[in-house]
Every structure is written in C-alpha cells, then in structure tokens.
C-alpha cells in the first residue's frame, strides 16, 4: 500500500493539487499559443485523453492575450508557462490563466517578482516554482557544482531560494518542481526535497526523449517516487504528440494501482505460434480504447497457449487461432469468428459494452 507524503493543498482552477487530492496528470501544448483554434483543438484532444491540467507557452503579449479566448473553449485548468518577462506573467493572469509556471530567479529581480506575486494574490492564481538542472543560478553552480545523482544540492537550494522570494511577499499558493534530464538525479532530488517542504510537488523528467526513451525514463523516475508516496501532480515529457504523454501518465498510475481511467488492455508479445494479424488487431483496439471511459479489462491474445486463459479473465477478450479468433465475454466463449471479420465483430462488441457502461 502506498502512503502519500503529506503536503498542503492548493487549487489550480477547479483541480485540487496536494493533500489528499488525486494525483493529477498534466501535459503541455506544442502549438503556437497565438493560434487559438489550433491550440483549442489540441487541448480538446488532451481533455478527451483524460488530461487534468494543461500548460501553454506564453512567449509574447499576443500569446498572453490568447489565453482569454482559449479559456472560453475549454473546461480544464490552464497554466501559463513564462520565462524572463514578468509582464507576461501578469498579463497571463489578467487574461484568465488558472496558474503560472515561473522560475523567479530569471524574472529580473525581487521588485519584479513582487509585482507578479501581487497579481497572483489579486487573481487567486497559484504559482509553480519550477527549477531545471540547466537553468540553475551561477552562484549556486559555483557553490555546489552541477546536479548529479549524488549531489542535488544546487537544485534544491535554487528551488527553496525562489520559494522564499515568493513567500517573502506574503504568498504561499505554491507548488515546486526540480527537473533533471537524468533519472537518478530526479529521484534523489525529489526524495531530498520531500523531506524539507510540505508544498505540493510537481514531478517530471525534463527533456526525457521520444516515445520509447522518454516513456522508460519517466516511468522509472516517477514510478519510484510515486510508489514512495512522493508527488502530487506530474507531466510525462515526450518529444511526441502531447496526447501520448497523457496516455503514458495514466498507464503509470494504473500500474501502481493509484488511479484508473478507462479500460485496461493486455496483449501478448507475440511469438512464432501467432497465426493471426495480432499487430493490426491490437493497434486498432488500442486506438479505440483511448476514447473509452468504462473500466473494462480487455485482452487481445495471439495463440492458444496462454490466450484462452488470459482472455477468459477479461471482461472481453479474443484469442487467436489458425485464421480464426475466439471471443470471450465474462469468462465464457461468446463467438468464434473468421479472421477476416474478427476486428469488425470485436470492435462492434467493444462499442456496445462502452455504451452500456455509460448508461449505468
């Protein structure tokens, strides 16, 4: 059983972060924020995948102004990601951002930070103090050296120094992130940070890579931390369609039995005994289940060795044979279908079960 690390709770729009709230899954758009229709379309796809909180890059005043029409079209909290220009943080909040992500150390000094904090107070907007290994202040790098698995002091001191800057101006609706591209540095850094603060923690491995490398690195680091009760919200960072980040995020939570959304799909790795087009079948089923919300267990198996046993344990499953597939429902053989019709029949039954689940 995972025992959560005790943290204070803040609200990002209508989503609670920290305390006893569910661990939220975040992503970030990769569109030009000024392109409102394109950004809204991507956020809608993220929402459909289950994304709890979305972040957009605010590079200029036009992007800050675009937050207002974007907010009019979406129903999940929106965070503005700002660097270097404190005026963009203020403008983003004035235009309806539910949260801001800043590194106070690069906003131009304490006077400007005070203006940002005043705006956050006025609009009731929480602040994520986000520090990355690649953007640590020079004096801390000289003092501690570049962050490594055995030496995360620069990351932690940078984060807490910047938190104190916000606190100094009377504000504590804060969450913290200390991201590194290195898995062990990420793990050790957050473990140390969790010992010295009760602010909610945003987890992530920055610049993790593409689908395979990024998924592996993020899952190892975040999986270890979440299993230890550390972390209140997170983003899986992939060089990929951001919808994939959300999919990986929910699969990670499911694997740890922390949170489930939609069906669980199991499929065999294939071997020389496979006699149907399992790749094509599994890919089509996987594509469809991304849009489902019913907590079904679905099995797509390729042969008669483990296939029938696994398929029978699922709510619905298929086990392939020589040019045919046997479809099981609730542990019983439901139908034997020729391979040519297998995908069509299986998908039709999946859709029917989804519709029935939504009516309950």
CSV table of C-alpha atoms in Angstrom, one decimal:
chain,number,residue,atom,x,y,z
A,1,UNK,CA,0.0,0.0,0.0
A,2,UNK,CA,1.3,3.4,-1.0
A,3,UNK,CA,1.2,6.0,1.8
A,4,UNK,CA,1.2,9.6,0.4
A,5,UNK,CA,3.7,12.1,1.6
A,6,UNK,CA,1.7,14.8,3.5
A,7,UNK,CA,1.6,18.1,1.6
A,8,UNK,CA,-0.6,21.2,1.8
A,9,UNK,CA,-3.3,21.6,-0.8
A,10,UNK,CA,-3.7,24.3,-3.4
A,11,UNK,CA,-6.3,24.7,-6.2
A,12,UNK,CA,-5.5,25.1,-9.9
A,13,UNK,CA,-8.8,26.3,-11.3
A,14,UNK,CA,-11.2,23.6,-10.2
A,15,UNK,CA,-8.5,20.9,-9.7
A,16,UNK,CA,-7.0,20.3,-6.2
A,17,UNK,CA,-3.3,19.6,-6.0
A,18,UNK,CA,-1.7,18.2,-2.9
A,19,UNK,CA,-3.1,17.0,0.4
A,20,UNK,CA,-5.5,14.0,-0.2
A,21,UNK,CA,-6.5,15.0,-3.7
A,22,UNK,CA,-6.0,12.6,-6.6
A,23,UNK,CA,-2.6,12.7,-8.3
A,24,UNK,CA,-3.3,14.8,-11.4
A,25,UNK,CA,-1.9,14.2,-14.9
A,26,UNK,CA,-0.7,17.2,-16.8
A,27,UNK,CA,0.5,17.9,-20.4
A,28,UNK,CA,1.6,20.9,-22.4
A,29,UNK,CA,0.5,22.0,-25.8
A,30,UNK,CA,3.1,22.2,-28.6
A,31,UNK,CA,1.1,24.6,-30.7
A,32,UNK,CA,1.7,28.4,-31.2
A,33,UNK,CA,-0.5,29.7,-28.4
A,34,UNK,CA,-1.4,32.7,-30.5
A,35,UNK,CA,-3.1,30.2,-32.9
A,36,UNK,CA,-6.3,29.9,-30.8
A,37,UNK,CA,-8.2,27.3,-33.0
A,38,UNK,CA,-5.2,25.0,-33.2
A,39,UNK,CA,-4.4,25.3,-29.5
A,40,UNK,CA,-8.0,24.7,-28.5
A,41,UNK,CA,-8.2,21.7,-30.8
A,42,UNK,CA,-5.2,20.1,-29.2
A,43,UNK,CA,-6.5,20.8,-25.7
A,44,UNK,CA,-9.8,19.2,-26.6
A,45,UNK,CA,-7.8,16.1,-27.6
A,46,UNK,CA,-5.9,16.2,-24.4
A,47,UNK,CA,-9.2,16.5,-22.4
A,48,UNK,CA,-10.6,13.5,-24.3
A,49,UNK,CA,-7.5,11.5,-23.2
A,50,UNK,CA,-8.1,12.5,-19.6
A,51,UNK,CA,-5.6,15.4,-19.1
A,52,UNK,CA,-6.4,17.1,-15.8
A,53,UNK,CA,-4.4,20.3,-16.3
A,54,UNK,CA,-2.9,21.8,-19.4
A,55,UNK,CA,0.0,24.2,-19.8
A,56,UNK,CA,0.7,26.6,-22.7
A,57,UNK,CA,3.8,28.6,-23.6
A,58,UNK,CA,3.5,32.4,-23.3
A,59,UNK,CA,6.3,33.9,-25.3
A,60,UNK,CA,4.9,37.4,-26.0
A,61,UNK,CA,1.9,39.7,-25.2
A,62,UNK,CA,-0.2,38.2,-28.1
A,63,UNK,CA,0.2,34.7,-26.5
A,64,UNK,CA,-0.9,36.1,-23.1
A,65,UNK,CA,-3.9,37.8,-24.7
A,66,UNK,CA,-4.8,34.5,-26.4
A,67,UNK,CA,-5.4,32.8,-23.1
A,68,UNK,CA,-8.8,34.5,-22.8
A,69,UNK,CA,-10.4,33.1,-26.0
A,70,UNK,CA,-8.7,29.7,-25.3
A,71,UNK,CA,-10.3,29.6,-21.8
A,72,UNK,CA,-13.7,30.3,-23.3
A,73,UNK,CA,-13.5,27.0,-25.3
A,74,UNK,CA,-12.0,24.6,-22.7
A,75,UNK,CA,-13.1,23.1,-19.4
A,76,UNK,CA,-9.8,22.1,-17.8
A,77,UNK,CA,-7.5,24.4,-15.9
A,78,UNK,CA,-4.9,26.2,-18.0
A,79,UNK,CA,-1.4,27.2,-16.7
A,80,UNK,CA,0.7,29.8,-18.4
A,81,UNK,CA,4.4,29.0,-18.8
A,82,UNK,CA,6.6,32.1,-18.6
A,83,UNK,CA,10.3,32.8,-18.6
A,84,UNK,CA,12.3,36.1,-18.4
A,85,UNK,CA,9.5,38.7,-18.7
A,86,UNK,CA,7.5,39.3,-15.6
A,87,UNK,CA,5.0,41.4,-17.6
A,88,UNK,CA,3.9,38.3,-19.4
A,89,UNK,CA,3.1,36.5,-16.1
A,90,UNK,CA,0.9,39.5,-15.1
A,91,UNK,CA,-0.8,39.7,-18.5
A,92,UNK,CA,-1.5,35.9,-18.5
A,93,UNK,CA,-3.2,36.2,-15.1
A,94,UNK,CA,-5.2,39.2,-16.2
A,95,UNK,CA,-6.4,37.2,-19.2
A,96,UNK,CA,-7.6,34.3,-17.1
A,97,UNK,CA,-4.8,31.8,-16.5
A,98,UNK,CA,-5.6,29.4,-13.7
A,99,UNK,CA,-1.9,29.1,-12.8
A,100,UNK,CA,1.5,30.3,-13.8
A,101,UNK,CA,4.8,28.4,-14.0
A,102,UNK,CA,7.8,30.6,-13.4
A,103,UNK,CA,11.4,30.5,-12.3
A,104,UNK,CA,11.6,33.5,-10.1
A,105,UNK,CA,15.3,33.7,-10.5
A,106,UNK,CA,15.1,34.7,-14.2
A,107,UNK,CA,12.3,37.3,-13.9
A,108,UNK,CA,14.6,40.3,-13.4
A,109,UNK,CA,14.9,40.8,-9.6
A,110,UNK,CA,12.9,41.0,-6.5
A,111,UNK,CA,10.9,44.1,-7.4
A,112,UNK,CA,9.5,42.4,-10.5
A,113,UNK,CA,8.8,39.2,-8.5
A,114,UNK,CA,6.8,41.3,-6.1
A,115,UNK,CA,4.6,42.6,-8.9
A,116,UNK,CA,4.0,39.1,-10.1
A,117,UNK,CA,3.1,37.9,-6.6
A,118,UNK,CA,0.7,40.8,-6.1
A,119,UNK,CA,-1.1,39.9,-9.4
A,120,UNK,CA,-1.3,36.2,-8.2
A,121,UNK,CA,-2.9,37.4,-5.0
A,122,UNK,CA,-5.3,39.6,-6.8
A,123,UNK,CA,-6.4,36.8,-9.2
A,124,UNK,CA,-6.1,33.9,-6.8
A,125,UNK,CA,-3.6,32.1,-9.1
A,126,UNK,CA,-1.2,29.5,-7.7
A,127,UNK,CA,2.5,29.7,-8.7
A,128,UNK,CA,4.7,26.8,-9.7
A,129,UNK,CA,8.2,27.5,-8.9
A,130,UNK,CA,10.0,25.4,-11.5
A,131,UNK,CA,13.7,24.8,-11.5
A,132,UNK,CA,15.6,22.8,-14.1
A,133,UNK,CA,19.2,21.5,-13.9
A,134,UNK,CA,20.0,23.5,-17.0
A,135,UNK,CA,18.8,26.9,-15.6
A,136,UNK,CA,20.3,27.0,-12.1
A,137,UNK,CA,21.8,30.3,-10.9
A,138,UNK,CA,25.5,30.7,-11.5
A,139,UNK,CA,26.4,31.3,-7.8
A,140,UNK,CA,24.7,28.0,-6.8
A,141,UNK,CA,26.6,26.1,-9.5
A,142,UNK,CA,29.8,27.6,-8.2
A,143,UNK,CA,28.8,26.7,-4.7
A,144,UNK,CA,27.5,23.1,-5.2
A,145,UNK,CA,28.5,22.1,-8.8
A,146,UNK,CA,26.2,20.8,-11.5
A,147,UNK,CA,23.4,18.5,-10.1
A,148,UNK,CA,24.3,14.8,-10.2
A,149,UNK,CA,22.6,11.8,-8.5
A,150,UNK,CA,25.0,12.1,-5.6
A,151,UNK,CA,24.8,15.9,-5.4
A,152,UNK,CA,21.4,17.5,-5.9
A,153,UNK,CA,22.1,20.5,-3.5
A,154,UNK,CA,22.1,23.1,-6.3
A,155,UNK,CA,18.6,22.0,-7.5
A,156,UNK,CA,17.2,22.0,-4.0
A,157,UNK,CA,18.7,25.3,-2.9
A,158,UNK,CA,17.6,27.0,-6.1
A,159,UNK,CA,14.1,25.9,-5.6
A,160,UNK,CA,13.8,26.8,-2.0
A,161,UNK,CA,15.6,30.2,-2.5
A,162,UNK,CA,13.0,31.0,-5.1
A,163,UNK,CA,10.1,29.8,-3.0
A,164,UNK,CA,11.3,32.1,-0.2
A,165,UNK,CA,11.2,35.0,-2.7
A,166,UNK,CA,7.5,34.3,-3.2
A,167,UNK,CA,6.8,33.7,0.5
A,168,UNK,CA,8.6,37.0,1.4
A,169,UNK,CA,5.8,38.8,-0.4
A,170,UNK,CA,3.1,37.1,1.6
A,171,UNK,CA,2.0,34.3,-0.8
A,172,UNK,CA,2.1,30.5,-0.3
A,173,UNK,CA,-0.2,29.1,-3.0
A,174,UNK,CA,2.9,27.4,-4.4
A,175,UNK,CA,3.9,24.0,-5.9
A,176,UNK,CA,7.5,23.1,-6.7
A,177,UNK,CA,9.3,21.2,-9.4
A,178,UNK,CA,13.1,20.4,-9.7
A,179,UNK,CA,13.5,18.7,-13.0
A,180,UNK,CA,16.6,17.0,-14.5
A,181,UNK,CA,17.1,15.0,-17.6
A,182,UNK,CA,18.9,12.4,-15.5
A,183,UNK,CA,16.7,9.7,-13.9
A,184,UNK,CA,18.7,9.2,-10.7
A,185,UNK,CA,19.2,12.9,-10.2
A,186,UNK,CA,15.5,13.4,-10.5
A,187,UNK,CA,14.7,10.6,-8.0
A,188,UNK,CA,17.3,11.7,-5.4
A,189,UNK,CA,16.4,15.4,-5.8
A,190,UNK,CA,12.7,14.9,-5.1
A,191,UNK,CA,13.4,12.5,-2.2
A,192,UNK,CA,15.5,15.1,-0.5
A,193,UNK,CA,13.1,17.9,-1.3
A,194,UNK,CA,10.2,16.0,0.1
A,195,UNK,CA,12.0,15.8,3.5
A,196,UNK,CA,12.2,19.6,3.8
A,197,UNK,CA,9.0,21.1,2.5
A,198,UNK,CA,5.3,20.4,2.6
A,199,UNK,CA,4.5,22.2,-0.6
A,200,UNK,CA,2.9,20.0,-3.3
A,201,UNK,CA,5.4,18.6,-5.7
A,202,UNK,CA,5.1,18.5,-9.5
A,203,UNK,CA,7.1,15.6,-10.8
A,204,UNK,CA,8.8,15.2,-14.2
A,205,UNK,CA,12.0,14.2,-16.0
A,206,UNK,CA,12.7,17.1,-18.4
A,207,UNK,CA,13.9,16.5,-21.9
A,208,UNK,CA,13.2,12.8,-21.5
A,209,UNK,CA,13.2,12.0,-25.2
A,210,UNK,CA,10.9,10.3,-27.7
A,211,UNK,CA,8.2,7.8,-27.1
A,212,UNK,CA,10.3,4.8,-26.0
A,213,UNK,CA,13.2,6.5,-24.2
A,214,UNK,CA,11.0,9.2,-22.7
A,215,UNK,CA,8.4,6.7,-21.5
A,216,UNK,CA,11.1,4.5,-19.9
A,217,UNK,CA,13.0,7.3,-18.2
A,218,UNK,CA,9.8,9.0,-16.9
A,219,UNK,CA,8.2,5.8,-15.8
A,220,UNK,CA,11.3,4.7,-13.9
A,221,UNK,CA,11.8,8.0,-12.1
A,222,UNK,CA,8.2,8.9,-11.5
A,223,UNK,CA,7.2,5.3,-10.7
A,224,UNK,CA,9.8,5.0,-8.0
A,225,UNK,CA,8.8,8.4,-6.5
A,226,UNK,CA,5.1,7.8,-6.7
A,227,UNK,CA,5.5,4.3,-5.1
A,228,UNK,CA,7.2,6.1,-2.2
A,229,UNK,CA,4.3,8.5,-1.8
A,230,UNK,CA,6.2,11.4,-3.3
A,231,UNK,CA,4.4,13.6,-5.9
A,232,UNK,CA,1.1,15.3,-6.2
A,233,UNK,CA,0.9,16.1,-10.0
A,234,UNK,CA,3.2,15.2,-12.9
A,235,UNK,CA,3.9,15.5,-16.6
A,236,UNK,CA,5.4,12.8,-18.7
A,237,UNK,CA,7.6,14.8,-21.1
A,238,UNK,CA,7.9,13.3,-24.6
A,239,UNK,CA,9.1,14.5,-27.9
A,240,UNK,CA,5.7,13.4,-29.3
A,241,UNK,CA,2.1,14.3,-29.6
A,242,UNK,CA,1.2,15.5,-26.1
A,243,UNK,CA,-1.8,13.1,-26.1
A,244,UNK,CA,0.8,10.3,-25.8
A,245,UNK,CA,2.1,12.0,-22.6
A,246,UNK,CA,-1.4,11.7,-21.0
A,247,UNK,CA,-1.8,8.1,-22.1
A,248,UNK,CA,1.6,7.1,-20.6
A,249,UNK,CA,0.7,9.1,-17.4
A,250,UNK,CA,-2.5,7.2,-16.8
A,251,UNK,CA,-0.9,3.8,-17.6
A,252,UNK,CA,1.8,4.6,-15.0
A,253,UNK,CA,-0.9,5.4,-12.4
A,254,UNK,CA,-2.8,2.3,-13.3
A,255,UNK,CA,0.4,0.1,-13.0
A,256,UNK,CA,0.9,1.4,-9.5
A,257,UNK,CA,-2.8,1.0,-8.7
A,258,UNK,CA,-3.0,4.7,-7.8
A,259,UNK,CA,-5.7,5.8,-10.3
A,260,UNK,CA,-7.5,4.2,-13.2
A,261,UNK,CA,-9.2,5.7,-16.2
A,262,UNK,CA,-10.8,3.8,-19.0
A,263,UNK,CA,-10.1,0.2,-19.9
A,264,UNK,CA,-7.0,-1.9,-19.1
A,265,UNK,CA,-5.7,-3.5,-22.3
A,266,UNK,CA,-3.5,-6.6,-22.1
A,267,UNK,CA,-2.0,-8.2,-25.2
A,268,UNK,CA,0.7,-10.8,-25.7
A,269,UNK,CA,4.1,-10.0,-27.0
A,270,UNK,CA,3.7,-12.4,-30.0
A,271,UNK,CA,5.8,-15.4,-30.9
A,272,UNK,CA,6.1,-18.0,-33.7
A,273,UNK,CA,2.8,-19.5,-32.6
A,274,UNK,CA,0.8,-16.5,-33.6
A,275,UNK,CA,-1.4,-17.3,-36.6
A,276,UNK,CA,-3.5,-14.1,-37.0
A,277,UNK,CA,-2.5,-10.5,-37.7
A,278,UNK,CA,-2.2,-9.6,-34.0
A,279,UNK,CA,-0.3,-6.4,-34.5
A,280,UNK,CA,-3.0,-4.9,-36.6
A,281,UNK,CA,-5.8,-6.1,-34.3
A,282,UNK,CA,-4.0,-4.9,-31.2
A,283,UNK,CA,-3.2,-1.5,-32.7
A,284,UNK,CA,-6.8,-0.9,-33.8
A,285,UNK,CA,-8.2,-2.0,-30.4
A,286,UNK,CA,-5.6,0.2,-28.6
A,287,UNK,CA,-6.5,3.2,-30.7
A,288,UNK,CA,-10.2,2.8,-29.9
A,289,UNK,CA,-9.8,2.2,-26.1
A,290,UNK,CA,-8.1,5.6,-25.8
A,291,UNK,CA,-11.5,7.1,-26.2
A,292,UNK,CA,-13.3,4.8,-23.8
A,293,UNK,CA,-14.1,5.6,-20.2
A,294,UNK,CA,-15.6,2.3,-18.9
A,295,UNK,CA,-13.1,0.5,-16.6
A,296,UNK,CA,-13.2,-2.7,-18.7
A,297,UNK,CA,-10.4,-5.3,-18.8
A,298,UNK,CA,-9.7,-6.1,-22.5
A,299,UNK,CA,-7.4,-8.9,-23.7
A,300,UNK,CA,-6.0,-9.4,-27.2
A,301,UNK,CA,-4.1,-12.6,-27.3
A,302,UNK,CA,-2.3,-14.3,-30.3
A,303,UNK,CA,-2.3,-18.0,-29.7
A,304,UNK,CA,-3.9,-21.0,-27.9
A,305,UNK,CA,-1.3,-21.4,-25.2
A,306,UNK,CA,-1.9,-18.5,-22.8
A,307,UNK,CA,-4.6,-16.8,-24.9
A,308,UNK,CA,-7.8,-18.5,-23.8
A,309,UNK,CA,-6.8,-18.3,-20.1
A,310,UNK,CA,-6.0,-14.6,-20.2
A,311,UNK,CA,-9.0,-13.8,-22.4
A,312,UNK,CA,-11.3,-15.6,-20.1
A,313,UNK,CA,-10.1,-13.4,-17.2
A,314,UNK,CA,-11.1,-10.2,-19.0
A,315,UNK,CA,-14.5,-8.6,-19.4
A,316,UNK,CA,-14.0,-9.2,-23.1
A,317,UNK,CA,-11.1,-10.8,-24.9
A,318,UNK,CA,-10.0,-12.5,-28.0
A,319,UNK,CA,-7.6,-15.5,-28.5
A,320,UNK,CA,-6.3,-16.1,-32.0
A,321,UNK,CA,-6.1,-19.5,-33.7
A,322,UNK,CA,-5.4,-20.7,-37.2
A,323,UNK,CA,-7.2,-18.0,-39.2
A,324,UNK,CA,-9.9,-17.6,-36.6
A,325,UNK,CA,-10.4,-15.9,-33.3
A,326,UNK,CA,-12.4,-16.9,-30.2
A,327,UNK,CA,-14.1,-14.0,-28.4
A,328,UNK,CA,-14.7,-14.4,-24.7
A,329,UNK,CA,-17.1,-12.4,-22.6
A,330,UNK,CA,-17.0,-12.6,-18.8
A,331,UNK,CA,-15.1,-15.9,-18.9
A,332,UNK,CA,-17.3,-17.6,-21.4
A,333,UNK,CA,-16.8,-18.4,-25.0
A,334,UNK,CA,-19.1,-15.9,-26.8
A,335,UNK,CA,-18.3,-16.3,-30.5
A,336,UNK,CA,-15.9,-17.9,-32.9
A,337,UNK,CA,-15.1,-15.6,-35.8
A,338,UNK,CA,-13.1,-15.9,-39.0
A,339,UNK,CA,-10.0,-13.7,-39.1
A,340,UNK,CA,-11.5,-11.5,-41.9
A,341,UNK,CA,-14.4,-10.5,-39.7
A,342,UNK,CA,-12.6,-10.6,-36.3
A,343,UNK,CA,-11.7,-6.9,-35.9
A,344,UNK,CA,-15.2,-5.8,-37.1
A,345,UNK,CA,-17.1,-8.1,-34.7
A,346,UNK,CA,-14.8,-7.4,-31.7
A,347,UNK,CA,-14.9,-3.6,-32.2
A,348,UNK,CA,-18.7,-3.6,-32.5
A,349,UNK,CA,-19.0,-5.5,-29.2
A,350,UNK,CA,-16.5,-3.2,-27.5
A,351,UNK,CA,-18.6,-0.2,-28.6
A,352,UNK,CA,-21.7,-1.9,-27.3
A,353,UNK,CA,-20.1,-2.5,-23.9
A,354,UNK,CA,-18.9,1.1,-23.7
A,355,UNK,CA,-22.4,2.4,-24.4
A,356,UNK,CA,-23.9,0.0,-21.8
A,357,UNK,CA,-21.3,1.2,-19.3
A,358,UNK,CA,-22.2,4.8,-19.8
A,359,UNK,CA,-25.9,4.2,-19.2
A,360,UNK,CA,-25.2,2.7,-15.8
